Every structure is written in structure tokens, then in C-alpha cells.
Coordinates of C-alpha atoms and ligand atoms in Angstrom, one line a residue:
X5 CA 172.5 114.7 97.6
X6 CA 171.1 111.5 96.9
X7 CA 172.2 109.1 94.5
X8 CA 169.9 107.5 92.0
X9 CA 171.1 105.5 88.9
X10 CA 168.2 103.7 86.5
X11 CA 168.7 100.7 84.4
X12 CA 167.0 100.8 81.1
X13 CA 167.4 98.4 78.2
X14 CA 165.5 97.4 74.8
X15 CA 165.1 94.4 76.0
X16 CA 163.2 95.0 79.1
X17 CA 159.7 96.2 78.0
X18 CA 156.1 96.5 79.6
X19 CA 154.2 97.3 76.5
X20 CA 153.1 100.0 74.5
X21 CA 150.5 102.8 75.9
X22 CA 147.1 102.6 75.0
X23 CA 146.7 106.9 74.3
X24 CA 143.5 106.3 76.5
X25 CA 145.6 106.7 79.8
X26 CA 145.3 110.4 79.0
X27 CA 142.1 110.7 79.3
X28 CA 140.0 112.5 81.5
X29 CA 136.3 113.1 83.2
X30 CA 133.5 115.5 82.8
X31 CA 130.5 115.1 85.1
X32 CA 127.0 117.0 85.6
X33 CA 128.6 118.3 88.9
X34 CA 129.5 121.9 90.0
X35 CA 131.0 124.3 87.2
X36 CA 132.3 121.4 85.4
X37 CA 129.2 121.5 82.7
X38 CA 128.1 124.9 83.1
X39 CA 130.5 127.6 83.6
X40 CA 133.5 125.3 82.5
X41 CA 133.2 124.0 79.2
X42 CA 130.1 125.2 78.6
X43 CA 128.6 129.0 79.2
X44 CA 127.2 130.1 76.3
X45 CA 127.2 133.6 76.9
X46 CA 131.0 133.8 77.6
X47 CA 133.2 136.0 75.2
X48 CA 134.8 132.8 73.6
X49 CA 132.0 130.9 73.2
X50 CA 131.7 128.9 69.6
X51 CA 128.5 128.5 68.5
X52 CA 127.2 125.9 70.3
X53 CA 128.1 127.5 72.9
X54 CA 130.7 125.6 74.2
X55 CA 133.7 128.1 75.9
X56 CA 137.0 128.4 73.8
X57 CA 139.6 129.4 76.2
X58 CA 138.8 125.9 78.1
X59 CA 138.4 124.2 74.4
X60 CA 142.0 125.8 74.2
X61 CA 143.1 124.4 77.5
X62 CA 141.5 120.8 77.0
X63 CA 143.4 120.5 74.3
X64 CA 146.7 122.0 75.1
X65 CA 146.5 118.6 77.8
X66 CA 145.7 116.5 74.2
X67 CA 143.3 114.4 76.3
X68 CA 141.7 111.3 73.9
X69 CA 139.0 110.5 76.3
X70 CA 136.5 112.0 78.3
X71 CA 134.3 110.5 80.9
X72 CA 130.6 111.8 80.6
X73 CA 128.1 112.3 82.0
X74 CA 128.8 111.0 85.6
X75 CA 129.9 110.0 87.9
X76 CA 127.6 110.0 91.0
X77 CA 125.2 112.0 88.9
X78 CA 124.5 109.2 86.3
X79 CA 123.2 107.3 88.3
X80 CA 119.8 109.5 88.5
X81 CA 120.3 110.8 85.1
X82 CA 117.3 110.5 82.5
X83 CA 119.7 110.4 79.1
X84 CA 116.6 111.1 77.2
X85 CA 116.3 114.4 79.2
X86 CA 119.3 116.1 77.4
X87 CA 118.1 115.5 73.7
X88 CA 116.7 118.0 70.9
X89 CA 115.5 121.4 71.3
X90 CA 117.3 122.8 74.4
X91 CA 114.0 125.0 75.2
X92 CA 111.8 122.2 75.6
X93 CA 114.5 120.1 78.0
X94 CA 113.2 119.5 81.7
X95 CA 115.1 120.9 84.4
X96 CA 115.5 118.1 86.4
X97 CA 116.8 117.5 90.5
X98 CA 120.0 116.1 90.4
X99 CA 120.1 114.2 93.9
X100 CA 123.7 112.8 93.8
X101 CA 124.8 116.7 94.5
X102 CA 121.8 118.3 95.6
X103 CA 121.4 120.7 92.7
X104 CA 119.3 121.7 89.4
X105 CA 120.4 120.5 86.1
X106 CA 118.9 122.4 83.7
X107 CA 119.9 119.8 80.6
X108 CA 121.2 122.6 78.3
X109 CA 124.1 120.1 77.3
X110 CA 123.3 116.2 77.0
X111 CA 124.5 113.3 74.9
X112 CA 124.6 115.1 71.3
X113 CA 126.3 118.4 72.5
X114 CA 128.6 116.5 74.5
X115 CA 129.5 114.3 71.7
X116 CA 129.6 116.6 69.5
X117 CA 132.0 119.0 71.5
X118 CA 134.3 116.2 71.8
X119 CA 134.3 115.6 68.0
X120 CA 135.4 118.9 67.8
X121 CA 138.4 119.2 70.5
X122 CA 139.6 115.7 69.1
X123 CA 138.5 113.3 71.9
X124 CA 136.0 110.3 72.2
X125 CA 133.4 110.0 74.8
X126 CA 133.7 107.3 77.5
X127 CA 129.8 107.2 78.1
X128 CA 128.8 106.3 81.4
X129 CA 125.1 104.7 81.5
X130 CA 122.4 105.1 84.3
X131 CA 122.1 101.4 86.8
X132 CA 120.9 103.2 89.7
X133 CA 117.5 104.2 88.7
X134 CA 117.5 103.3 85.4
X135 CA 118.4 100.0 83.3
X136 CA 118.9 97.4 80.7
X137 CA 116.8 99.8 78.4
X138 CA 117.9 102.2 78.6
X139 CA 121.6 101.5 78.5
X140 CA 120.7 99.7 74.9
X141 CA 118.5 102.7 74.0
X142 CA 121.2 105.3 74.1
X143 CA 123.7 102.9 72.5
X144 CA 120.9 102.4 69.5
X145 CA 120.2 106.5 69.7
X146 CA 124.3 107.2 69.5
X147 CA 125.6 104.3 67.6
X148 CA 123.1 103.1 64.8
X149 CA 122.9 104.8 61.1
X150 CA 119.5 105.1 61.1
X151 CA 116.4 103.2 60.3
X152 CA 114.8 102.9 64.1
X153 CA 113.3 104.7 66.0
X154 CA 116.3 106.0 68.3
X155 CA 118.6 106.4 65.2
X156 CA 116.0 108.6 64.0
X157 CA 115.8 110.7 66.7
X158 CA 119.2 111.6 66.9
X159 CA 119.2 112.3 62.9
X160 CA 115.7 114.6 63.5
X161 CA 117.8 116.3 66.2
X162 CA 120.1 117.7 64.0
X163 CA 122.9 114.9 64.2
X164 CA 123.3 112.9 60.9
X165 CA 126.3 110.8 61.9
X166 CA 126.1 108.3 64.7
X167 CA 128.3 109.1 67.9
X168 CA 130.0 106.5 67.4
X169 CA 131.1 105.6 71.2
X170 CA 133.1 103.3 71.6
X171 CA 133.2 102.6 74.7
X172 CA 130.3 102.1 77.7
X173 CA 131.1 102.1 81.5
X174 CA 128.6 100.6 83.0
X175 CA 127.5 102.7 86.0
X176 CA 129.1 104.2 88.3
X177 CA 130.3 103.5 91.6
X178 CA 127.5 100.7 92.6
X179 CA 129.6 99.2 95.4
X180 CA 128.8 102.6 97.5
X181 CA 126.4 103.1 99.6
X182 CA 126.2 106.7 98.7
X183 CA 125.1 105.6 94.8
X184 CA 121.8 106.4 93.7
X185 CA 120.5 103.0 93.5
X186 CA 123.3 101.0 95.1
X187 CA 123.6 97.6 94.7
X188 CA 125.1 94.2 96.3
X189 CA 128.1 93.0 94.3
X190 CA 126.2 89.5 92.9
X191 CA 122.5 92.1 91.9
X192 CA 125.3 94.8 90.1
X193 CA 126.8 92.0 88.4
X194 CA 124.3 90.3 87.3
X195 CA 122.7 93.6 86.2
X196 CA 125.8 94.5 84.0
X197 CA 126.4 91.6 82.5
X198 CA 122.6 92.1 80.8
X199 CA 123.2 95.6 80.1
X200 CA 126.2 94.9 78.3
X201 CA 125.0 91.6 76.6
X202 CA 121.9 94.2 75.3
X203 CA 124.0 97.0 74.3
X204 CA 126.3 94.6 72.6
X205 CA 123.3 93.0 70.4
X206 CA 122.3 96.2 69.3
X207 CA 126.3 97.7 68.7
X208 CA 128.3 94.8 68.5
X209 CA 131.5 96.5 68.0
X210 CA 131.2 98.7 71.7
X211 CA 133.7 97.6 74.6
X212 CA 132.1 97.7 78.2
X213 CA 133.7 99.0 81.7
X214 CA 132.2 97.0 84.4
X215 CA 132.1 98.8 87.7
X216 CA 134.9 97.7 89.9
X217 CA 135.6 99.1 93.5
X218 CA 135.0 102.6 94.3
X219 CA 138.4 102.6 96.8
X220 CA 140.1 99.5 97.9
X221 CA 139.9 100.2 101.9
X222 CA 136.6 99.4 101.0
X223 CA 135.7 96.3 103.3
X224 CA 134.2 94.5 100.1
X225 CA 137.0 95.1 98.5
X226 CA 138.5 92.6 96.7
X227 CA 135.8 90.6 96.9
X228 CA 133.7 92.6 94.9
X229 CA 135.7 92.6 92.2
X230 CA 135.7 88.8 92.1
X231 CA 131.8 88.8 92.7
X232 CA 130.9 90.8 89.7
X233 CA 133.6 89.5 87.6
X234 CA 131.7 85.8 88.1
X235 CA 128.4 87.5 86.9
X236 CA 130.4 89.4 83.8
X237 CA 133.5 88.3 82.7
X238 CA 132.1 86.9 79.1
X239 CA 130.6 90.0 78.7
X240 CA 132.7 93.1 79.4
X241 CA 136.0 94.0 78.6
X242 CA 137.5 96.4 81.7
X243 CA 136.9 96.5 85.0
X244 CA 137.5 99.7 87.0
X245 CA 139.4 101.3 89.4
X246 CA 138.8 104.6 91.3
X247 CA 141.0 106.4 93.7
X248 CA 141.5 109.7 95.6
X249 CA 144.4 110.9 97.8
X250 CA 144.4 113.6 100.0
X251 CA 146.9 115.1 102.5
X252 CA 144.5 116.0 105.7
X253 CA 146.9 114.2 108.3
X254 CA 149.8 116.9 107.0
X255 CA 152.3 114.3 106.3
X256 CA 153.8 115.6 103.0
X257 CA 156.6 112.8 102.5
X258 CA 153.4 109.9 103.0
X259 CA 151.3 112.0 100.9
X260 CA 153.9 112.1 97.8
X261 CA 154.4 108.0 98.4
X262 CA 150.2 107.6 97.5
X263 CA 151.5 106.4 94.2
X264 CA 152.4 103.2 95.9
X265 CA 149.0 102.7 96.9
X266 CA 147.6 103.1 93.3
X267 CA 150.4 100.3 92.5
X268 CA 149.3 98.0 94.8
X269 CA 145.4 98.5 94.0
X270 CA 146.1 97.4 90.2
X271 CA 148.4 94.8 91.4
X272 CA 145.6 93.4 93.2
X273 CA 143.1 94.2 90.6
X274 CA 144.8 92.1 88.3
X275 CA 145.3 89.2 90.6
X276 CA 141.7 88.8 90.6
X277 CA 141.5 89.4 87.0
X278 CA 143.6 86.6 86.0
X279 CA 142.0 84.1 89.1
X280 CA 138.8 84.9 87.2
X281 CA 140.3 84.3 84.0
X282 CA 141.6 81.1 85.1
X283 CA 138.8 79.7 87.0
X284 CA 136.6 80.5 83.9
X285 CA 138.9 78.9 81.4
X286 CA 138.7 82.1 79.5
X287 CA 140.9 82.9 76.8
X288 CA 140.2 86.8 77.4
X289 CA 142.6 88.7 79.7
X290 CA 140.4 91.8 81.1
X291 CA 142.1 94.9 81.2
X292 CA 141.8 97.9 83.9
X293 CA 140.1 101.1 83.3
X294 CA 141.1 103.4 86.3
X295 CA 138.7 106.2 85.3
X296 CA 139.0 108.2 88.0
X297 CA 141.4 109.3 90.0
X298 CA 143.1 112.2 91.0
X299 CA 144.0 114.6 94.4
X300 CA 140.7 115.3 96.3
X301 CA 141.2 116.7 99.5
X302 CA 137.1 116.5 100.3
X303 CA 137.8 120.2 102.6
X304 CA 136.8 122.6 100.0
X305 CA 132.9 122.2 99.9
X306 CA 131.6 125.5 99.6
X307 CA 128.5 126.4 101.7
X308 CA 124.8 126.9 99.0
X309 CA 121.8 126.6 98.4
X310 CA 120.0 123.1 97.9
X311 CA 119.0 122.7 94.4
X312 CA 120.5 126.0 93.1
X313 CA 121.8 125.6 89.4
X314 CA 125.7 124.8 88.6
X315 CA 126.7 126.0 91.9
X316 CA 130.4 125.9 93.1
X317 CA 131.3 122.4 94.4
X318 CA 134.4 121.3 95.6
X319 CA 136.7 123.6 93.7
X320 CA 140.0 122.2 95.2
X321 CA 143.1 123.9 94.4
X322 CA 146.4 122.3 93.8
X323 CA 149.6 122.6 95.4
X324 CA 153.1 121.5 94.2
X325 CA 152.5 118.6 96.7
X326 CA 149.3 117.6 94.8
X327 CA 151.8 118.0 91.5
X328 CA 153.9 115.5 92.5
X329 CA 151.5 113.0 93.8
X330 CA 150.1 113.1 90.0
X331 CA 153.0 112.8 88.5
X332 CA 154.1 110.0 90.8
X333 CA 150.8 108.1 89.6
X334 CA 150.8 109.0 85.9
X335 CA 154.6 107.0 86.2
X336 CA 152.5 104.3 87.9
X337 CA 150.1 103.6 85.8
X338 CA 153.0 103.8 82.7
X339 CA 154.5 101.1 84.8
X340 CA 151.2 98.8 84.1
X341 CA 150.8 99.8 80.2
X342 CA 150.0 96.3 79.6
X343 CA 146.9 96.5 81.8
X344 CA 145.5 99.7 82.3
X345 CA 144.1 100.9 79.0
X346 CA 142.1 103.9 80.1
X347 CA 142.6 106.2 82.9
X348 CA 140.6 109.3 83.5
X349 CA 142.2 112.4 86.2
X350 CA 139.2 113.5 87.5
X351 CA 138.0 115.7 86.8
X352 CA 138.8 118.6 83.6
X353 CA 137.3 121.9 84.7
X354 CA 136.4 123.4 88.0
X355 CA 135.6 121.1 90.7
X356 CA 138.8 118.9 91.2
X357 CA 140.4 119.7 88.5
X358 CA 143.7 121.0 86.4
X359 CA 142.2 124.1 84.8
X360 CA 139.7 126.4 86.3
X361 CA 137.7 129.0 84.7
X362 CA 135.7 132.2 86.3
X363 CA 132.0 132.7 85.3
X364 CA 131.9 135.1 82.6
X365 CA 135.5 135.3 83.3
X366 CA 138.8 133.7 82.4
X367 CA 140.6 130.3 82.9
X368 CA 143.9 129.2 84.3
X369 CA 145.9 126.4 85.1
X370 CA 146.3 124.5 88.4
X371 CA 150.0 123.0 89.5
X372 CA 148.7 119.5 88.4
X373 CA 148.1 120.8 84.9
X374 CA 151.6 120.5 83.7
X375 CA 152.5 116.8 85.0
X376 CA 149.5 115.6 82.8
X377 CA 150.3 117.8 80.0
X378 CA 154.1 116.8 80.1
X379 CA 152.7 113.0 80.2
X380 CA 149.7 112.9 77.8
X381 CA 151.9 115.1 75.4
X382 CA 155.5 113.2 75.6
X383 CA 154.6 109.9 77.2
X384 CA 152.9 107.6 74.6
X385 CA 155.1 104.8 72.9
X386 CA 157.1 102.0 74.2
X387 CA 157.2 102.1 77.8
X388 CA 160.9 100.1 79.5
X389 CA 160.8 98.3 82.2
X390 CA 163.6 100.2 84.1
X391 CA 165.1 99.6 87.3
X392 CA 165.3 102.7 89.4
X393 CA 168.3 102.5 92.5
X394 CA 167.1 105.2 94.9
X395 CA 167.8 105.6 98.6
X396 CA 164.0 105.2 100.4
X397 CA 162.4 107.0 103.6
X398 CA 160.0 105.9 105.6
X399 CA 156.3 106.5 105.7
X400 CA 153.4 105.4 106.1
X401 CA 153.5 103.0 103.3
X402 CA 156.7 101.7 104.7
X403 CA 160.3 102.2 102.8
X404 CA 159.6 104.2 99.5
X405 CA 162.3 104.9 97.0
X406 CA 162.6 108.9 97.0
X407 CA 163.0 108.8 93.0
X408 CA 160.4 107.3 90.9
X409 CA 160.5 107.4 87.4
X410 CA 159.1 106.0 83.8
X411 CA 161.0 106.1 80.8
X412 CA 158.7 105.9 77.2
X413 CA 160.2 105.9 73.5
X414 CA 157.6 108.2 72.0
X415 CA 156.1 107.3 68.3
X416 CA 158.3 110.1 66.8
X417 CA 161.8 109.1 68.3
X418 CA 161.8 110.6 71.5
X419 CA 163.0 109.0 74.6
X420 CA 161.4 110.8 77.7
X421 CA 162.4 110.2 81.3
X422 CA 159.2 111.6 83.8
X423 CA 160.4 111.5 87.5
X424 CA 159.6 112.5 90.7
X425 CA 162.2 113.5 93.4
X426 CA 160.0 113.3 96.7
X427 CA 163.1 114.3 98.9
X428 CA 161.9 117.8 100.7
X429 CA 165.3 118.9 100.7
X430 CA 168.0 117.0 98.5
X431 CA 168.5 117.0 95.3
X432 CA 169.0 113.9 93.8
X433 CA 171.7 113.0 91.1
X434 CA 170.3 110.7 88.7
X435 CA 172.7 108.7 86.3
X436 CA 171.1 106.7 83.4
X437 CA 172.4 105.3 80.4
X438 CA 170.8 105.2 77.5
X439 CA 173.0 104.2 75.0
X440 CA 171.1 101.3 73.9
X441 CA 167.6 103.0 73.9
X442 CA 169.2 106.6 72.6
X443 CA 172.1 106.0 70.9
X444 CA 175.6 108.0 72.4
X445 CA 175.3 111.4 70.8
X446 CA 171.9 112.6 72.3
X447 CA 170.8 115.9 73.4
X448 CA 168.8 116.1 76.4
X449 CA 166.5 119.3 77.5
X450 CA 165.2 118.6 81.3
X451 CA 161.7 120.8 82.5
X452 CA 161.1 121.0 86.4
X453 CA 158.5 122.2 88.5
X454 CA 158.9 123.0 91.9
X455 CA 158.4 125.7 94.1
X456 CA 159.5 127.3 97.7
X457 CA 156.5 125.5 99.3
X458 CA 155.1 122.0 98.5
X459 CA 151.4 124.0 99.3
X460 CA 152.4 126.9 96.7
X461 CA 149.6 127.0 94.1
X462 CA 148.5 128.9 91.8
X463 CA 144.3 131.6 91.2
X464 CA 143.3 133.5 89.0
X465 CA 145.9 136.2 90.5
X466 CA 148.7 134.5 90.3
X467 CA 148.1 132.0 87.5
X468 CA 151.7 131.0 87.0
X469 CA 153.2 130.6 90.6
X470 CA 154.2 127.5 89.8
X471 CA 155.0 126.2 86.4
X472 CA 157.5 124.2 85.5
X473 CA 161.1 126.0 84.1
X474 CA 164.0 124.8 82.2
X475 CA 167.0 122.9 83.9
X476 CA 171.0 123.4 83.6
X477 CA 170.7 120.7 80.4
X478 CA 171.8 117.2 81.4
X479 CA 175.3 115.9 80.8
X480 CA 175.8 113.2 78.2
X481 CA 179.1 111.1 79.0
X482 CA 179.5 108.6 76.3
X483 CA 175.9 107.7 76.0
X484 CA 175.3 107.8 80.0
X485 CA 172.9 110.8 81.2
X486 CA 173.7 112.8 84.0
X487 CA 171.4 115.5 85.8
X488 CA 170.4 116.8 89.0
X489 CA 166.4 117.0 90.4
X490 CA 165.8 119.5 92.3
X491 CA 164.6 118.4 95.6
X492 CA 160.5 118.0 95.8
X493 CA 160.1 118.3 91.9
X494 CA 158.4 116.6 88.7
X495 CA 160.6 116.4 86.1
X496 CA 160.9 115.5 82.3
X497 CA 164.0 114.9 80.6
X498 CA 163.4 114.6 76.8
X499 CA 166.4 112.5 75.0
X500 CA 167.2 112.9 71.1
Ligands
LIG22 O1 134.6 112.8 90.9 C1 133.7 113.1 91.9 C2 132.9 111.9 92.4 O2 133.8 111.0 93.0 C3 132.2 111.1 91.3 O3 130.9 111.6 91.1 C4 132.1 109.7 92.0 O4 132.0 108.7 91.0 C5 133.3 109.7 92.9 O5 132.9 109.2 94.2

């Protein structure tokens, strides 16, 4: 049994969460357009032919943001090419994945849809073959009342009321060689800095995501960052981050310690943030957008066709291992609220993703469903800045604590412990007290998921393998909490 005690007080804060953390990414890649959200010949489908069960899903995860419409696809992607009647919309090659897209859902269903499920778009524009015009183009066609000739475009295409988008990342990825258009940091910089300053003239109320590394073992990592930040930093207002883990050596314990990689990447991101701040005099402190990240074990490419239309790609499934290493960086990137305002698990549907759908067919949820569902749903308030006193292992990250954990004082009263126990076999008893952040005569209700194996997962057969159950309820001794993890297990303890 290991022994784990966490120090939380009002006075210790990081900040409140932006709601954007939750959000999430939907590119033109796989079955994540066509045959996830979108199928209009499914039995759910609304209208517009967007699919209901997934609608249901999406939402049941309450995610505020989606990332749209790449992604490696952008980055060859003709915006113009998925607007008005869907019969006359090209089918165009898509080369970032080697398949057809057949533009049956652009810029106004997608926006559209996301009124509708209760999310924003996070629109990604084209700087690998495209450019400053186009970025301003589709912020003049989505964001302006009307009155020019974009604005009237949209309004003759059926959609009265501007998008509205808020917010713009511009491009995707341009540090890798494997980008549509790739660019040298100081070109990319330059380039973004007069896409934004253009988009901003024609909407100046959009914020802009500058491209930041696409993985920091990236040999122009950091120095990328600082490179484009030189060219930008007047002009945007995030920088981003993008990260996959996977577990192909089989080393489960240095697997669920990937979270302390994510920590040290935005710990680093931020260092060159405020150098750049600094050295520019700048009043503005530029905030982290780490739009996508997620488990991605790259061994699940299914054999096809070249150019074949919405084939399967990637199509990972998740284990409880894969769980715990997104709950271990959804506590992360609580621990920097103060920083990272958006943050996208990439992807929603199919391809990597927490809910999966069958053509024609029906939709379930993966293991990593429930740690962003128990975090997006019960994880946005005032985050602590606790101090968690657990024995470590050793991995390949060096000494790692075996419990993790976040604790967030939700809007509507709640306090809400999220850990992880990465222990394969103890349990760990975890003493907290909470009298000053709870009060002494709280009730406590403590969820779990685990399973026999950390590579359990769940299919269409067995949709609920692993899901997360109720606990014995915690112990409340005069204000201190008492409970028990179970060994390799997310957890949330809600306090009231
Ligand atoms: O999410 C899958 C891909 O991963 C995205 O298209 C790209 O941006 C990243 O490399």
C-alpha cells in the first residue's frame, strides 16, 4: 500500500480554467468527417445530415472547442472548395493522407454543426499551399455581416449570421517536413505574422494560434519557437504545442509517466515565451494552445487503396493504459491553467479517438472517453496549487511520483479531486484535507476506472469492458478525506 497525502489550501492557487482545455479536433482524415459525424444516410441523421448518436456522444464529453478542418490536411485544403450547393463541390485529392475528399461538409456545415452541439470552431487556415488571402478571405466570408463580396457569399449560401470564429490557428504543423508546404522557422514566421496582421484588419476582434513545434524531440526544437515568436509575437496571441505518446517499447510504468513529458514541453514553452516577451519589451504574455495531443500508437494503419474516399485510417483503440496516460495529462495541463488556454485531444471520432462509430452502424466509447468526460464535465473552476506526497518509481523519465493529482473548485460548489494511481499493483491510500477548501461536513462519491489488464479495451462487442464504477465512499475525519485508489486506476473524488 502506498501512502500519498496532498496538501491543498485557498491560498495556494494556479488560476481559473479557461473551458477551452476541453476542447477537441476534427480533421478531413479517415472516418472522422464522413462516417463519424457526418453520414447522412445513417438512421440518426438530423437534417443536415450530421449523425445523432455521435452528436449525442460529442456532447455527453461537453467539449467547447473543436479543431477543424486539419491538421495535415489543411495544409492542401482549398476552403472555398467546401461552400454552397454540395452537388456542384469538387472532389478534390487530399495528399496529406492519400485519399479523395469529396467536400460534402466545409466551413458552413461545420460551423453550423457546432452551433448546434454547443461548441465554437477553432479554424485552422491553409500556409502550405495557400496564403495571406486566403486566410483573410475566409475570416471576411465567416466573420463579416455582410456588405462584401465574401459576406455575401456566405448569406447567398444559406447562412445569414456570420460564424463568428473566434479564434484562427494559423497552419498546421509547418516545422515538419512531412507538411504540405513546409517551411523554415524565420519564412513560417514571417508568413504568420502577415496572415494574422490581415485577418486581424479585416476581424479585429479574432485571436490567432501561431504554429509552435510539432513534438519537442524535434532537433529545431526550441529554437523554433523562439524563431517564429521574433517574426510574430505583436501579432498573435497563442503559440502551440502538439504531442503524441505511444507505448511500442512495452514499458507500461514509463508509458503512464508521459505526462511528465507534456509538463516539461510547456515548461519550456513558456520559458521562451516570456524570453520573448522580455526581449521585446512587450506588455503581452502569450498563452499556450496545445491543440493536439492525445495517445497515438502509429501501429494501426490499415492497408487501402490510394485515393479511395473516407477510408479507415489509423483507427487506434484504447486500453486502460492509454486511460491513464490521458488522465495523467488532463491533470497536467490543470496544473498550467494559467497558460494553456486551449487544448484539443485529438482527435473526436474514429481515427484516434474516444468514441468510434460503425458505417451505417452504431457508436461506442473508447477507455479514454471517460477521463475526458469526468474532466471536461467536473473540472472547470479554480484550480489549487496542491502538493501531492507520493512514493516514486523509476522510469524512463527518472523518479516519478506514483500518484498524480489536480484538485478544481467547480463554478457550482464542487471540489473535485482527479488522480492517477500508476502503481501496477498497490493501492494507494490517499489522505487529503480539505477543510479549508470543503468545509468539515462534506460528502464525497469517488468513480474509478480500471480493469484486470492495463491493455483491456473496449469494440463494438464489448462496448463497456471498461468503464469507470463506484468506490467504497471516502471517509471524512473531521474535515480530512480518506480513500483508497485502486492500483493502475483514474479516479475522481467529487467533495460537497
Ligand atoms: O492528428 C493526426 C495528425 O497528427 C494531424 O493531421 C497532424 O497535425 C499531426 O501530425
Amino acid at each position: 500500500m502506498n501512502k500519498v497525502k496532498i496538501t491543498v489550501s485557498p491560498a495556494h492557487t494556479v488560476g481559473q480554467t479557461d473551458e477551452r482545455i476541453y476542447g477537441s479536433f476534427i480533421e478531413h482524415i479517415g472516418r472522422a468527417v464522413y462516417g463519424g459525424i457526418y453520414e447522412p444516410e445513417h438512421p440518426t441523421s438530423d437534417e443536415y445530415g450530421f449523425r445523432g448518436d455521435v452528436a449525442g456522444l460529442i456532447k455527453e464529453l461537453n467539449v467547447p472547442l473543436i479543431r477543424y478542418p486539419g491538421g495535415n490536411f489543411v495544409s492542401g485544403y482549398n476552403w472555398e472548395d467546401g461552400i454552397g450547393p454540395k452537388d456542384k463541390r469538387p472532389r478534390r485529392v487530399d495528399l496529406a493522407w492519400k485519399t479523395t475528399d469529396t467536400n460534402q461538409c466545409g466551413t458552413d456545415d461545420f460551423s453550423a454543426y457546432c452551433d448546434r452541439i454547443g461548441a465554437a470552431p477553432l479554424m485552422t487556415v491553409n500556409l502550405g499551399t495557400a496564403g495571406i488571402n486566403e486566410a483573410k478571405n475566409i475570416v471576411e466570408y465567416c466573420n463579416l455581416l455582410g456588405g462584401t463580396d465574401y459576406s455575401e457569399r456566405r448569406r447567398a449560401n444559406g447562412f445569414e449570421k456570420p460564424h463568428a470564429i473566434k479564434t484562427w490557428c494559423l497552419g498546421n504543423e509547418m516545422d515538419g517536413v512531412w507538411q504540405i508546404g513546409h517551411k523554415e522557422a524565420y519564412e513560417y514566421g514571417r508568413l504568420a505574422a502577415e496572415a494574422s496582421k490581415a485577418m486581424k484588419w479585416v476581424d479585429p476582434s479574432i485571436k490567432t494560434v501561431i504554429c509552435g513545434s510539432s513534438a519537442p524531440d524535434l532537433p529545431t526544437f526550441p529554437k523554433w519557437e523562439e524563431t517564429v515568436l521574433d517574426c510574430a509575437y505583436d501579432h498573435v496571441d497563442y503559440i502551440s504545442l502538439h504531442r503524441y505518446y505511444n507505448n511500442n517499447n512495452k514499458d507500461t510504468l514509463s508509458f503512464v509517466a508521459s505526462p511528465v513529458d507534456a509538463e516539461a514541453y510547456i515548461n519550456t514553452v513558456i520559458s521562451v515565451c516570456d524570453y520573448m516577451k522580455a526581449r521585446k519589451r512587450s506588455p503581452k504574455t502569450m498563452m499556450l494552445s496545445f491543440d493536439e495531443w492525445n495517445v497515438w500508437k502509429h501501429t494501426c494503419d490499415l492497408p487501402r487503396e490510394p485515393w479511395a474516399v473516407a477510408p479507415p485510417i489509423l483507427e487506434e483503440y484504447y486500453s486502460t493504459e492509454d486511460a491513464l496516460v490521458v488522465g495523467g495529462i488532463l491533470i497536467t495541463l490543470l496544473r498550467h491553467c494559467d497558460r494553456v488556454k486551449i487544448a484539443c485531444l485529438a482527435q473526436l471520432v474514429n481515427v484516434i479517438a474516444p468514441i468510434m462509430t460503425e458505417n451505417g452502424g452504431g457508436a461506442w466509447k473508447q477507455t479514454i472517453f471517460y477521463p475526458f468526460s469526468d474532466a471536461s464535465n467536473n473540472g472547470r473552476g479554480l484550480v489549487y496549487d496542491i502538493r501531492t506526497e507520493s512514493p516514486v518509481y523509476h522510469c524512463s523519465y527518472g523518479e516519478v511520483p506514483y500518484v498524480d493529482a489536480a484538485i478544481v473548485k467547480n463554478e457550482d460548489g464542487r471540489t473535485v479531486i482527479f488522480a492517477v494511481n500508476r502503481s501496477l499493483d498497490e493501492e494507494a491510500d490517499l489522505e487529503c484535507n480539505l477543510s479549508q477548501v470543503a468545509g468539515d461536513a462534506f460528502l464525497a462519491v469517488h468513480t474509478t476506472l480500471t480493469s484486470d489488464s492495463p491493455y483491456d479495451h473496449n469494440s463494438m462487442n464489448e462496448p463497456n469492458k471498461v468503464a469507470p464504477h463506484l468506490c467504497e465512499a471516502p471517509k471524512n475525519e473531521k474535515g480530512t478525506l480518506l480513500c483508497k485508489l485502486p492500483p493502475f486506476s483514474w479516479n475522481m473524488i467529487t467533495v460537497q
